[in-house]
Amino acid sequence: MRVNQIDPNQYGKLLSDKVQHTLTYFAGIEVPKPSVVESVKQNYRLRAEFRVWHQDEDSFYIMFDPETKEKYRVDYYLPGSELLNKLMQAVRQAFLVNPELRYKLYQVDFLTSLSGEALVSLIYHKPLDDRWQNEAKILKQQLNEITKVNLIGRARKTKILLDQDYIIETFDVNGQQLSYKQIENSFTQPNGFINQKMLEWAANISHQLNGDLLELYCGNGNFSLALACKFNRVLATEIARSSVKAAQFNISLNNIDNVVIGQSSAEDFSAAYFEGKSVKSLKDIKLSDYQFSTILVDPPRAGLDRDTEQLVSKFDNILYISCNPETLANNIRAIQSTHQVQDICLFDQFPYTHHIESAVWLTKR
C-alpha cells in the first residue's frame, strides 16, 4: 500500500483481516487463542529511507509503489515517527538552498529512536570533498537544534562520519531501562513501541522459567539483555559481526555480567552442539558447563533449518519469535511430536501491510 493511501480509520479492520489470515497457517496445530498487540496507528516507524528526485529547481523525496514500481512524492511520511518527519523537512529545506548539499544527492536514510537520538545518512553519486564536509557540519548544527543528530555522508568507497555511525536507544521493559547501540545499516526493529511489547512478552514468559538460556540469531542483544535477569546465564550467537560487536557493547553499557555473545551462524552452532565441538568465537566456553532449560530463536523469514529444528527440540522450553508465520507453522509441525504450544501472541510490527510478527512459547510434552 502506498504511504499516501494509508487511512488510519481502516486500521482495526485491516489488522483483524491480517490476524485471521495468519491463523490459517496454523491449521491442524493445537494452539491457544492468540493475544494480539496493536500498534499505534501512525508515527510508529523509527527508520526509513527515501530516494531524492531532482526536477528543475525542485528536489523532493520519493518512494516506489510496491506493486506498480511507479514513483510517488512523499512530503509527509505517515508511518514515520514525529521526529523522523521533522528531520525529513529540515534536511530537505537545507539541501534545497544549498547547491553543495543538493548536487547529486541520491538518497537520504533516517534512523530515529524513542530516546530522542537520530542518525541521518546522505548518499551521493559524486565524490565528497572538504567543501561538502564544511556544509554538512553546518547542517548538523541546524539539525541539533531539533534533537541530538549524528550525520553521515556516503559516496562510492567513501563514508564520512560527523561524530559517529550509531545512536543509543532506550527501552522500558516492565520498569527496567535498557539501552542499545543501533548502528547505521544494521538491523533494528522498526517499530519501537511494538518491540518493547515483544520484550515484555518474552520477559513475562521467562519469569516462569529457570536455568540457563541459549539464544540464536541474537542481533544486537535485543532479547538477550532483556532476559538476562530471568536466567542464571545467557549464551547467544549471531552471524553478523557488526551486530555481535554492538551486542557486546550493549552488555557493557547495561552493566550485565551473565551474558556471553559470540559470532556464529545457527547452522554452525547446531552442528557444533551435536558433534561436541567448540564454536570458534566461543572457544573458551564449555557448553557442558551450562544447564540450558530454554532456547530463544528469532530467525530470518526462511525459518529454522533442519539441524536447528533438531536442536530446539532438545530443550524444555522454546521461545520462537518469527517474522514469517508460514515458516513458523512449518517448524512447529516438525517438532509437535515433542513440543506443544503454550502461548501465542501476534504483534502488529508492520501496520497496513500483510506482515505480522508472531511469538510462540512451546514446552516439551
mmCIF file of C-alpha atoms in Angstrom:
data_model
loop_
_atom_site.group_PDB
_atom_site.id
_atom_site.type_symbol
_atom_site.label_atom_id
_atom_site.label_comp_id
_atom_site.label_asym_id
_atom_site.label_seq_id
_atom_site.Cartn_x
_atom_site.Cartn_y
_atom_site.Cartn_z
ATOM 1 C CA MET A 1 0.000 0.000 0.000
ATOM 2 C CA ARG A 2 1.266 3.460 -0.882
ATOM 3 C CA VAL A 3 2.044 5.724 2.059
ATOM 4 C CA ASN A 4 -0.310 8.378 0.658
ATOM 5 C CA GLN A 5 -3.138 5.823 0.585
ATOM 6 C CA ILE A 6 -2.951 4.833 4.261
ATOM 7 C CA ASP A 7 -6.161 5.529 6.167
ATOM 8 C CA PRO A 8 -5.788 5.176 9.968
ATOM 9 C CA ASN A 9 -9.554 4.760 10.212
ATOM 10 C CA GLN A 10 -9.161 1.399 8.465
ATOM 11 C CA TYR A 11 -6.503 0.143 10.876
ATOM 12 C CA GLY A 12 -8.783 -2.060 13.009
ATOM 13 C CA LYS A 13 -10.333 -3.895 10.072
ATOM 14 C CA LEU A 14 -7.010 -4.380 8.297
ATOM 15 C CA LEU A 15 -5.455 -5.834 11.455
ATOM 16 C CA SER A 16 -8.420 -8.154 12.042
ATOM 17 C CA ASP A 17 -8.184 -9.455 8.467
ATOM 18 C CA LYS A 18 -4.432 -9.943 8.850
ATOM 19 C CA VAL A 19 -4.832 -11.904 12.087
ATOM 20 C CA GLN A 20 -7.447 -14.206 10.552
ATOM 21 C CA HIS A 21 -5.224 -14.843 7.552
ATOM 22 C CA THR A 22 -2.213 -15.516 9.785
ATOM 23 C CA LEU A 23 -4.109 -18.135 11.773
ATOM 24 C CA THR A 24 -4.814 -20.136 8.620
ATOM 25 C CA TYR A 25 -1.140 -21.128 8.587
ATOM 26 C CA PHE A 26 -1.628 -22.942 11.893
ATOM 27 C CA ALA A 27 -4.406 -25.222 10.621
ATOM 28 C CA GLY A 28 -4.034 -28.655 12.196
ATOM 29 C CA ILE A 29 -1.813 -27.370 15.016
ATOM 30 C CA GLU A 30 -3.259 -27.182 18.512
ATOM 31 C CA VAL A 31 -2.718 -23.592 19.637
ATOM 32 C CA PRO A 32 -4.439 -21.500 22.314
ATOM 33 C CA LYS A 33 -6.346 -18.359 21.358
ATOM 34 C CA PRO A 34 -3.683 -15.809 20.451
ATOM 35 C CA SER A 35 -3.210 -12.454 22.068
ATOM 36 C CA VAL A 36 -2.949 -9.571 19.627
ATOM 37 C CA VAL A 37 -0.891 -6.443 20.324
ATOM 38 C CA GLU A 38 -1.927 -3.445 18.254
ATOM 39 C CA SER A 39 0.464 -0.799 17.027
ATOM 40 C CA VAL A 40 -0.149 2.910 17.256
ATOM 41 C CA LYS A 41 -1.921 3.877 14.040
ATOM 42 C CA GLN A 42 0.659 6.366 12.746
ATOM 43 C CA ASN A 43 4.145 7.685 13.518
ATOM 44 C CA TYR A 44 5.204 4.188 14.576
ATOM 45 C CA ARG A 45 8.181 3.590 12.301
ATOM 46 C CA LEU A 46 11.604 4.682 13.579
ATOM 47 C CA ARG A 47 13.596 4.270 10.384
ATOM 48 C CA ALA A 48 13.074 4.914 6.687
ATOM 49 C CA GLU A 49 14.994 5.624 3.503
ATOM 50 C CA PHE A 50 13.956 7.847 0.628
ATOM 51 C CA ARG A 51 15.249 8.418 -2.854
ATOM 52 C CA VAL A 52 15.721 12.093 -3.771
ATOM 53 C CA TRP A 53 14.188 13.184 -7.065
ATOM 54 C CA HIS A 54 15.536 16.281 -8.803
ATOM 55 C CA GLN A 55 13.152 18.106 -11.118
ATOM 56 C CA ASP A 56 14.087 21.524 -12.491
ATOM 57 C CA GLU A 57 14.552 23.828 -9.494
ATOM 58 C CA ASP A 58 12.860 21.424 -7.096
ATOM 59 C CA SER A 59 14.085 18.338 -5.243
ATOM 60 C CA PHE A 60 11.917 16.110 -3.096
ATOM 61 C CA TYR A 61 11.622 12.660 -1.529
ATOM 62 C CA ILE A 62 10.075 9.790 -3.440
ATOM 63 C CA MET A 63 9.118 6.183 -2.787
ATOM 64 C CA PHE A 64 8.041 3.438 -5.165
ATOM 65 C CA ASP A 65 4.688 1.689 -5.342
ATOM 66 C CA PRO A 66 5.326 -1.925 -4.207
ATOM 67 C CA GLU A 67 3.114 -3.320 -6.988
ATOM 68 C CA THR A 68 3.492 -0.998 -9.979
ATOM 69 C CA LYS A 69 7.010 0.225 -9.087
ATOM 70 C CA GLU A 70 5.892 3.731 -10.038
ATOM 71 C CA LYS A 71 7.476 6.576 -8.091
ATOM 72 C CA TYR A 72 5.422 8.960 -5.983
ATOM 73 C CA ARG A 73 6.283 12.041 -3.981
ATOM 74 C CA VAL A 74 6.439 11.920 -0.176
ATOM 75 C CA ASP A 75 6.187 15.214 1.699
ATOM 76 C CA TYR A 76 4.929 13.665 4.935
ATOM 77 C CA TYR A 77 5.651 10.046 5.863
ATOM 78 C CA LEU A 78 2.661 8.972 7.968
ATOM 79 C CA PRO A 79 4.248 5.733 9.292
ATOM 80 C CA GLY A 80 7.387 7.627 10.327
ATOM 81 C CA SER A 81 7.960 8.886 13.851
ATOM 82 C CA GLU A 82 7.247 12.543 14.522
ATOM 83 C CA LEU A 83 10.983 13.101 14.913
ATOM 84 C CA LEU A 84 11.683 11.399 11.576
ATOM 85 C CA ASN A 85 9.202 13.706 9.832
ATOM 86 C CA LYS A 86 10.699 16.802 11.444
ATOM 87 C CA LEU A 87 14.147 15.786 10.234
ATOM 88 C CA MET A 88 12.830 14.998 6.747
ATOM 89 C CA GLN A 89 11.544 18.523 6.391
ATOM 90 C CA ALA A 90 14.631 20.148 7.905
ATOM 91 C CA VAL A 91 17.046 18.210 5.679
ATOM 92 C CA ARG A 92 15.058 18.997 2.528
ATOM 93 C CA GLN A 93 14.835 22.704 3.371
ATOM 94 C CA ALA A 94 18.609 22.704 3.853
ATOM 95 C CA PHE A 95 19.606 20.990 0.603
ATOM 96 C CA LEU A 96 17.079 22.953 -1.490
ATOM 97 C CA VAL A 97 19.010 26.188 -0.883
ATOM 98 C CA ASN A 98 22.493 24.658 -0.741
ATOM 99 C CA PRO A 99 23.957 23.513 -4.095
ATOM 100 C CA GLU A 100 26.818 21.663 -2.376
ATOM 101 C CA LEU A 101 24.411 19.506 -0.377
ATOM 102 C CA ARG A 102 21.878 19.126 -3.174
ATOM 103 C CA TYR A 103 24.045 18.282 -6.182
ATOM 104 C CA LYS A 104 23.997 14.554 -6.993
ATOM 105 C CA LEU A 105 22.169 13.749 -3.717
ATOM 106 C CA TYR A 106 20.680 10.334 -4.426
ATOM 107 C CA GLN A 107 19.151 9.096 -1.172
ATOM 108 C CA VAL A 108 18.588 10.073 2.457
ATOM 109 C CA ASP A 109 18.272 7.487 5.256
ATOM 110 C CA PHE A 110 16.825 8.288 8.666
ATOM 111 C CA LEU A 111 17.178 6.316 11.902
ATOM 112 C CA THR A 112 15.353 7.730 14.917
ATOM 113 C CA SER A 113 14.715 6.414 18.403
ATOM 114 C CA LEU A 114 12.287 6.517 21.290
ATOM 115 C CA SER A 115 15.106 8.035 23.330
ATOM 116 C CA GLY A 116 15.271 11.057 21.016
ATOM 117 C CA GLU A 117 18.558 10.434 19.224
ATOM 118 C CA ALA A 118 18.760 10.313 15.441
ATOM 119 C CA LEU A 119 21.087 9.389 12.595
ATOM 120 C CA VAL A 120 20.874 10.899 9.094
ATOM 121 C CA SER A 121 22.801 9.454 6.136
ATOM 122 C CA LEU A 122 23.192 11.480 2.925
ATOM 123 C CA ILE A 123 24.096 9.283 -0.043
ATOM 124 C CA TYR A 124 25.616 10.806 -3.180
ATOM 125 C CA HIS A 125 26.594 9.977 -6.725
ATOM 126 C CA LYS A 126 29.627 12.266 -6.541
ATOM 127 C CA PRO A 127 32.899 12.498 -4.587
ATOM 128 C CA LEU A 128 32.607 14.212 -1.196
ATOM 129 C CA ASP A 129 35.279 16.852 -0.628
ATOM 130 C CA ASP A 130 36.128 19.422 2.042
ATOM 131 C CA ARG A 131 33.521 21.863 0.734
ATOM 132 C CA TRP A 132 30.800 19.269 1.182
ATOM 133 C CA GLN A 133 32.051 18.426 4.649
ATOM 134 C CA ASN A 134 32.008 22.099 5.716
ATOM 135 C CA GLU A 135 28.397 22.468 4.558
ATOM 136 C CA ALA A 136 27.449 19.168 6.214
ATOM 137 C CA LYS A 137 28.823 20.409 9.530
ATOM 138 C CA ILE A 138 26.582 23.468 9.284
ATOM 139 C CA LEU A 139 23.605 21.200 8.502
ATOM 140 C CA LYS A 140 24.414 19.044 11.536
ATOM 141 C CA GLN A 141 24.389 22.140 13.773
ATOM 142 C CA GLN A 142 20.977 23.068 12.384
ATOM 143 C CA LEU A 143 19.598 19.585 12.957
ATOM 144 C CA ASN A 144 20.978 19.533 16.507
ATOM 145 C CA GLU A 145 18.547 22.329 17.285
ATOM 146 C CA ILE A 146 15.806 19.729 16.775
ATOM 147 C CA THR A 147 17.473 16.829 18.609
ATOM 148 C CA LYS A 148 20.824 15.087 19.000
ATOM 149 C CA VAL A 149 21.745 14.082 15.427
ATOM 150 C CA ASN A 150 24.707 12.204 14.003
ATOM 151 C CA LEU A 151 25.325 12.817 10.294
ATOM 152 C CA ILE A 152 26.962 10.538 7.727
ATOM 153 C CA GLY A 153 27.986 11.260 4.151
ATOM 154 C CA ARG A 154 28.261 8.336 1.761
ATOM 155 C CA ALA A 155 29.554 8.066 -1.779
ATOM 156 C CA ARG A 156 31.349 5.383 -3.769
ATOM 157 C CA LYS A 157 34.011 3.867 -1.477
ATOM 158 C CA THR A 158 33.513 6.810 0.907
ATOM 159 C CA LYS A 159 31.965 7.116 4.360
ATOM 160 C CA ILE A 160 32.381 10.383 6.252
ATOM 161 C CA LEU A 161 31.266 10.479 9.882
ATOM 162 C CA LEU A 162 30.274 13.679 11.595
ATOM 163 C CA ASP A 163 30.690 12.206 15.082
ATOM 164 C CA GLN A 164 29.562 8.550 14.963
ATOM 165 C CA ASP A 165 27.592 5.999 12.934
ATOM 166 C CA TYR A 166 25.233 4.873 15.699
ATOM 167 C CA ILE A 167 22.618 6.044 18.168
ATOM 168 C CA ILE A 168 21.714 4.833 21.649
ATOM 169 C CA GLU A 169 18.129 3.640 22.001
ATOM 170 C CA THR A 170 16.425 3.084 25.360
ATOM 171 C CA PHE A 171 13.540 0.707 26.024
ATOM 172 C CA ASP A 172 11.452 0.331 29.167
ATOM 173 C CA VAL A 173 10.799 -3.371 29.807
ATOM 174 C CA ASN A 174 8.446 -3.763 32.759
ATOM 175 C CA GLY A 175 10.157 -0.858 34.509
ATOM 176 C CA GLN A 176 13.697 -1.927 33.593
ATOM 177 C CA GLN A 177 15.571 0.638 31.495
ATOM 178 C CA LEU A 178 17.747 -0.959 28.824
ATOM 179 C CA SER A 179 20.000 0.888 26.380
ATOM 180 C CA TYR A 180 21.024 -0.394 22.953
ATOM 181 C CA LYS A 181 23.607 0.700 20.416
ATOM 182 C CA GLN A 182 21.956 0.827 16.991
ATOM 183 C CA ILE A 183 24.358 1.074 14.046
ATOM 184 C CA GLU A 184 23.701 2.563 10.642
ATOM 185 C CA ASN A 185 22.732 -0.080 8.067
ATOM 186 C CA SER A 186 22.378 -2.776 10.755
ATOM 187 C CA PHE A 187 19.083 -4.478 11.514
ATOM 188 C CA THR A 188 16.885 -2.941 14.195
ATOM 189 C CA GLN A 189 13.202 -3.477 14.883
ATOM 190 C CA PRO A 190 11.472 -0.626 13.010
ATOM 191 C CA ASN A 191 8.507 -0.275 15.382
ATOM 192 C CA GLY A 192 9.927 0.671 18.776
ATOM 193 C CA PHE A 193 6.587 0.560 20.593
ATOM 194 C CA ILE A 194 5.924 -2.988 19.399
ATOM 195 C CA ASN A 195 9.500 -4.057 20.144
ATOM 196 C CA GLN A 196 9.024 -3.042 23.789
ATOM 197 C CA LYS A 197 5.848 -5.137 23.908
ATOM 198 C CA MET A 198 7.704 -8.123 22.425
ATOM 199 C CA LEU A 199 10.439 -7.795 25.043
ATOM 200 C CA GLU A 200 7.794 -7.611 27.777
ATOM 201 C CA TRP A 201 6.077 -10.744 26.443
ATOM 202 C CA ALA A 202 9.360 -12.687 26.438
ATOM 203 C CA ALA A 203 10.248 -11.389 29.915
ATOM 204 C CA ASN A 204 6.843 -12.363 31.340
ATOM 205 C CA ILE A 205 7.125 -15.886 29.929
ATOM 206 C CA SER A 206 10.734 -16.228 31.120
ATOM 207 C CA HIS A 207 9.739 -15.171 34.649
ATOM 208 C CA GLN A 208 8.154 -18.634 34.918
ATOM 209 C CA LEU A 209 11.338 -20.410 33.785
ATOM 210 C CA ASN A 210 14.782 -21.093 35.257
ATOM 211 C CA GLY A 211 18.240 -22.425 34.422
ATOM 212 C CA ASP A 212 20.288 -21.027 31.536
ATOM 213 C CA LEU A 213 19.169 -19.559 28.213
ATOM 214 C CA LEU A 214 20.584 -20.284 24.763
ATOM 215 C CA GLU A 215 19.713 -17.750 22.070
ATOM 216 C CA LEU A 216 20.305 -17.973 18.315
ATOM 217 C CA TYR A 217 20.040 -15.052 15.865
ATOM 218 C CA CYS A 218 20.501 -12.589 18.755
ATOM 219 C CA GLY A 219 21.239 -9.459 16.678
ATOM 220 C CA ASN A 220 22.434 -6.600 18.871
ATOM 221 C CA GLY A 221 21.278 -8.399 22.012
ATOM 222 C CA ASN A 222 17.698 -7.151 21.823
ATOM 223 C CA PHE A 223 16.226 -10.111 23.738
ATOM 224 C CA SER A 224 19.468 -11.250 25.398
ATOM 225 C CA LEU A 225 19.720 -8.150 27.578
ATOM 226 C CA ALA A 226 16.022 -8.019 28.437
ATOM 227 C CA LEU A 227 16.022 -11.659 29.607
ATOM 228 C CA ALA A 228 19.391 -11.702 31.385
ATOM 229 C CA CYS A 229 17.786 -11.100 34.774
ATOM 230 C CA LYS A 230 15.381 -14.031 34.252
ATOM 231 C CA PHE A 231 18.051 -16.718 33.826
ATOM 232 C CA ASN A 232 21.243 -17.727 35.585
ATOM 233 C CA ARG A 233 23.293 -17.245 32.415
ATOM 234 C CA VAL A 234 22.676 -16.426 28.749
ATOM 235 C CA LEU A 235 24.742 -17.720 25.830
ATOM 236 C CA ALA A 236 23.847 -16.140 22.493
ATOM 237 C CA THR A 237 25.093 -16.214 18.904
ATOM 238 C CA GLU A 238 24.733 -14.012 15.835
ATOM 239 C CA ILE A 239 26.329 -14.297 12.388
ATOM 240 C CA ALA A 240 26.723 -10.556 11.593
ATOM 241 C CA ARG A 241 29.996 -9.249 13.049
ATOM 242 C CA SER A 242 28.737 -5.664 13.414
ATOM 243 C CA SER A 243 25.730 -6.880 15.412
ATOM 244 C CA VAL A 244 27.954 -9.032 17.643
ATOM 245 C CA LYS A 245 30.154 -6.025 18.395
ATOM 246 C CA ALA A 246 27.075 -3.922 19.139
ATOM 247 C CA ALA A 247 25.720 -6.643 21.423
ATOM 248 C CA GLN A 248 28.991 -6.836 23.348
ATOM 249 C CA PHE A 249 28.964 -3.028 23.639
ATOM 250 C CA ASN A 250 25.394 -3.222 24.970
ATOM 251 C CA ILE A 251 26.298 -5.808 27.588
ATOM 252 C CA SER A 252 28.880 -3.400 28.993
ATOM 253 C CA LEU A 253 26.604 -0.386 28.579
ATOM 254 C CA ASN A 254 23.939 -2.018 30.751
ATOM 255 C CA ASN A 255 26.383 -3.471 33.314
ATOM 256 C CA ILE A 256 25.224 -7.036 32.656
ATOM 257 C CA ASP A 257 27.630 -9.788 33.734
ATOM 258 C CA ASN A 258 25.837 -13.051 32.922
ATOM 259 C CA VAL A 259 25.583 -12.813 29.108
ATOM 260 C CA VAL A 260 28.129 -14.109 26.567
ATOM 261 C CA ILE A 261 27.639 -13.403 22.853
ATOM 262 C CA GLY A 262 29.721 -14.826 20.017
ATOM 263 C CA GLN A 263 29.742 -14.822 16.234
ATOM 264 C CA SER A 264 28.296 -17.951 14.672
ATOM 265 C CA SER A 265 25.516 -18.976 12.333
ATOM 266 C CA ALA A 266 22.702 -21.054 13.771
ATOM 267 C CA GLU A 267 23.665 -23.867 11.389
ATOM 268 C CA ASP A 268 27.296 -23.915 12.552
ATOM 269 C CA PHE A 269 26.309 -23.721 16.201
ATOM 270 C CA SER A 270 23.821 -26.584 15.811
ATOM 271 C CA ALA A 271 26.462 -28.745 14.135
ATOM 272 C CA ALA A 272 28.998 -27.972 16.865
ATOM 273 C CA TYR A 273 26.421 -28.671 19.572
ATOM 274 C CA PHE A 274 25.580 -32.138 18.249
ATOM 275 C CA GLU A 275 29.178 -33.037 17.436
ATOM 276 C CA GLY A 276 30.508 -31.841 20.785
ATOM 277 C CA LYS A 277 32.823 -29.335 19.139
ATOM 278 C CA SER A 278 33.623 -25.798 20.217
ATOM 279 C CA VAL A 279 32.444 -22.755 18.289
ATOM 280 C CA LYS A 280 35.385 -20.649 17.078
ATOM 281 C CA SER A 281 34.134 -17.404 18.619
ATOM 282 C CA LEU A 282 33.158 -19.270 21.804
ATOM 283 C CA LYS A 283 36.268 -21.427 22.077
ATOM 284 C CA ASP A 284 36.730 -20.598 25.749
ATOM 285 C CA ILE A 285 33.155 -21.651 26.529
ATOM 286 C CA LYS A 286 32.300 -25.198 27.551
ATOM 287 C CA LEU A 287 28.732 -25.912 26.543
ATOM 288 C CA SER A 288 28.670 -28.720 29.095
ATOM 289 C CA ASP A 289 29.036 -26.117 31.860
ATOM 290 C CA TYR A 290 25.627 -24.663 31.003
ATOM 291 C CA GLN A 291 22.327 -26.014 32.243
ATOM 292 C CA PHE A 292 20.125 -24.913 29.383
ATOM 293 C CA SER A 293 16.402 -25.088 30.048
ATOM 294 C CA THR A 294 15.275 -22.653 27.370
ATOM 295 C CA ILE A 295 16.197 -21.682 23.815
ATOM 296 C CA LEU A 296 15.121 -18.492 22.083
ATOM 297 C CA VAL A 297 15.235 -18.196 18.296
ATOM 298 C CA ASP A 298 14.447 -15.189 16.117
ATOM 299 C CA PRO A 299 15.330 -16.452 12.619
ATOM 300 C CA PRO A 300 15.039 -14.711 9.236
ATOM 301 C CA ARG A 301 11.979 -15.267 7.051
ATOM 302 C CA ALA A 302 13.229 -18.676 5.899
ATOM 303 C CA GLY A 303 12.738 -20.033 9.435
ATOM 304 C CA LEU A 304 14.792 -22.791 11.035
ATOM 305 C CA ASP A 305 16.832 -25.262 9.008
ATOM 306 C CA ARG A 306 16.506 -28.969 9.789
ATOM 307 C CA ASP A 307 19.557 -29.143 12.078
ATOM 308 C CA THR A 308 18.313 -26.190 14.122
ATOM 309 C CA GLU A 309 14.858 -27.792 14.331
ATOM 310 C CA GLN A 310 16.553 -30.820 15.869
ATOM 311 C CA LEU A 311 18.483 -28.581 18.237
ATOM 312 C CA VAL A 312 15.451 -26.692 19.583
ATOM 313 C CA SER A 313 13.602 -29.991 20.113
ATOM 314 C CA LYS A 314 16.158 -30.865 22.820
ATOM 315 C CA PHE A 315 15.032 -28.010 25.091
ATOM 316 C CA ASP A 316 12.280 -27.970 27.697
ATOM 317 C CA ASN A 317 11.152 -24.508 26.609
ATOM 318 C CA ILE A 318 11.276 -22.820 23.216
ATOM 319 C CA LEU A 319 10.645 -19.124 22.664
ATOM 320 C CA TYR A 320 10.237 -18.588 18.928
ATOM 321 C CA ILE A 321 9.987 -15.062 17.508
ATOM 322 C CA SER A 322 9.009 -15.055 13.842
ATOM 323 C CA CYS A 323 8.525 -12.536 11.043
ATOM 324 C CA ASN A 324 7.020 -15.249 8.819
ATOM 325 C CA PRO A 325 4.041 -17.220 10.217
ATOM 326 C CA GLU A 326 4.205 -19.720 7.364
ATOM 327 C CA THR A 327 7.717 -20.950 8.156
ATOM 328 C CA LEU A 328 6.951 -20.716 11.881
ATOM 329 C CA ALA A 329 3.987 -23.071 11.433
ATOM 330 C CA ASN A 330 6.109 -25.462 9.359
ATOM 331 C CA ASN A 331 8.793 -25.532 12.072
ATOM 332 C CA ILE A 332 6.158 -26.184 14.754
ATOM 333 C CA ARG A 333 4.748 -29.103 12.753
ATOM 334 C CA ALA A 334 8.248 -30.576 12.564
ATOM 335 C CA ILE A 335 8.595 -30.636 16.373
ATOM 336 C CA GLN A 336 4.985 -31.042 17.516
ATOM 337 C CA SER A 337 5.607 -34.683 18.438
ATOM 338 C CA THR A 338 7.940 -33.442 21.208
ATOM 339 C CA HIS A 339 6.546 -29.976 21.989
ATOM 340 C CA GLN A 340 3.205 -28.227 22.371
ATOM 341 C CA VAL A 341 2.289 -24.558 22.094
ATOM 342 C CA GLN A 342 1.516 -22.946 25.443
ATOM 343 C CA ASP A 343 1.190 -19.331 24.348
ATOM 344 C CA ILE A 344 0.986 -17.395 21.094
ATOM 345 C CA CYS A 345 0.990 -13.636 20.628
ATOM 346 C CA LEU A 346 0.722 -11.649 17.400
ATOM 347 C CA PHE A 347 2.410 -8.246 17.261
ATOM 348 C CA ASP A 348 1.466 -5.745 14.564
ATOM 349 C CA GLN A 349 5.019 -4.664 13.845
ATOM 350 C CA PHE A 350 4.117 -3.599 10.291
ATOM 351 C CA PRO A 351 0.687 -1.870 10.153
ATOM 352 C CA TYR A 352 -1.102 -1.618 6.796
ATOM 353 C CA THR A 353 0.926 -4.498 5.342
ATOM 354 C CA HIS A 354 0.330 -8.262 5.300
ATOM 355 C CA HIS A 355 3.373 -8.793 7.558
ATOM 356 C CA ILE A 356 2.990 -9.584 11.243
ATOM 357 C CA GLU A 357 5.375 -10.639 14.000
ATOM 358 C CA SER A 358 4.495 -13.838 15.869
ATOM 359 C CA ALA A 359 5.787 -15.048 19.225
ATOM 360 C CA VAL A 360 5.260 -18.585 20.464
ATOM 361 C CA TRP A 361 6.141 -20.399 23.680
ATOM 362 C CA LEU A 362 6.426 -24.171 23.365
ATOM 363 C CA THR A 363 7.077 -26.691 26.135
ATOM 364 C CA LYS A 364 8.239 -30.287 25.974
ATOM 365 C CA ARG A 365 5.422 -32.836 26.170
#
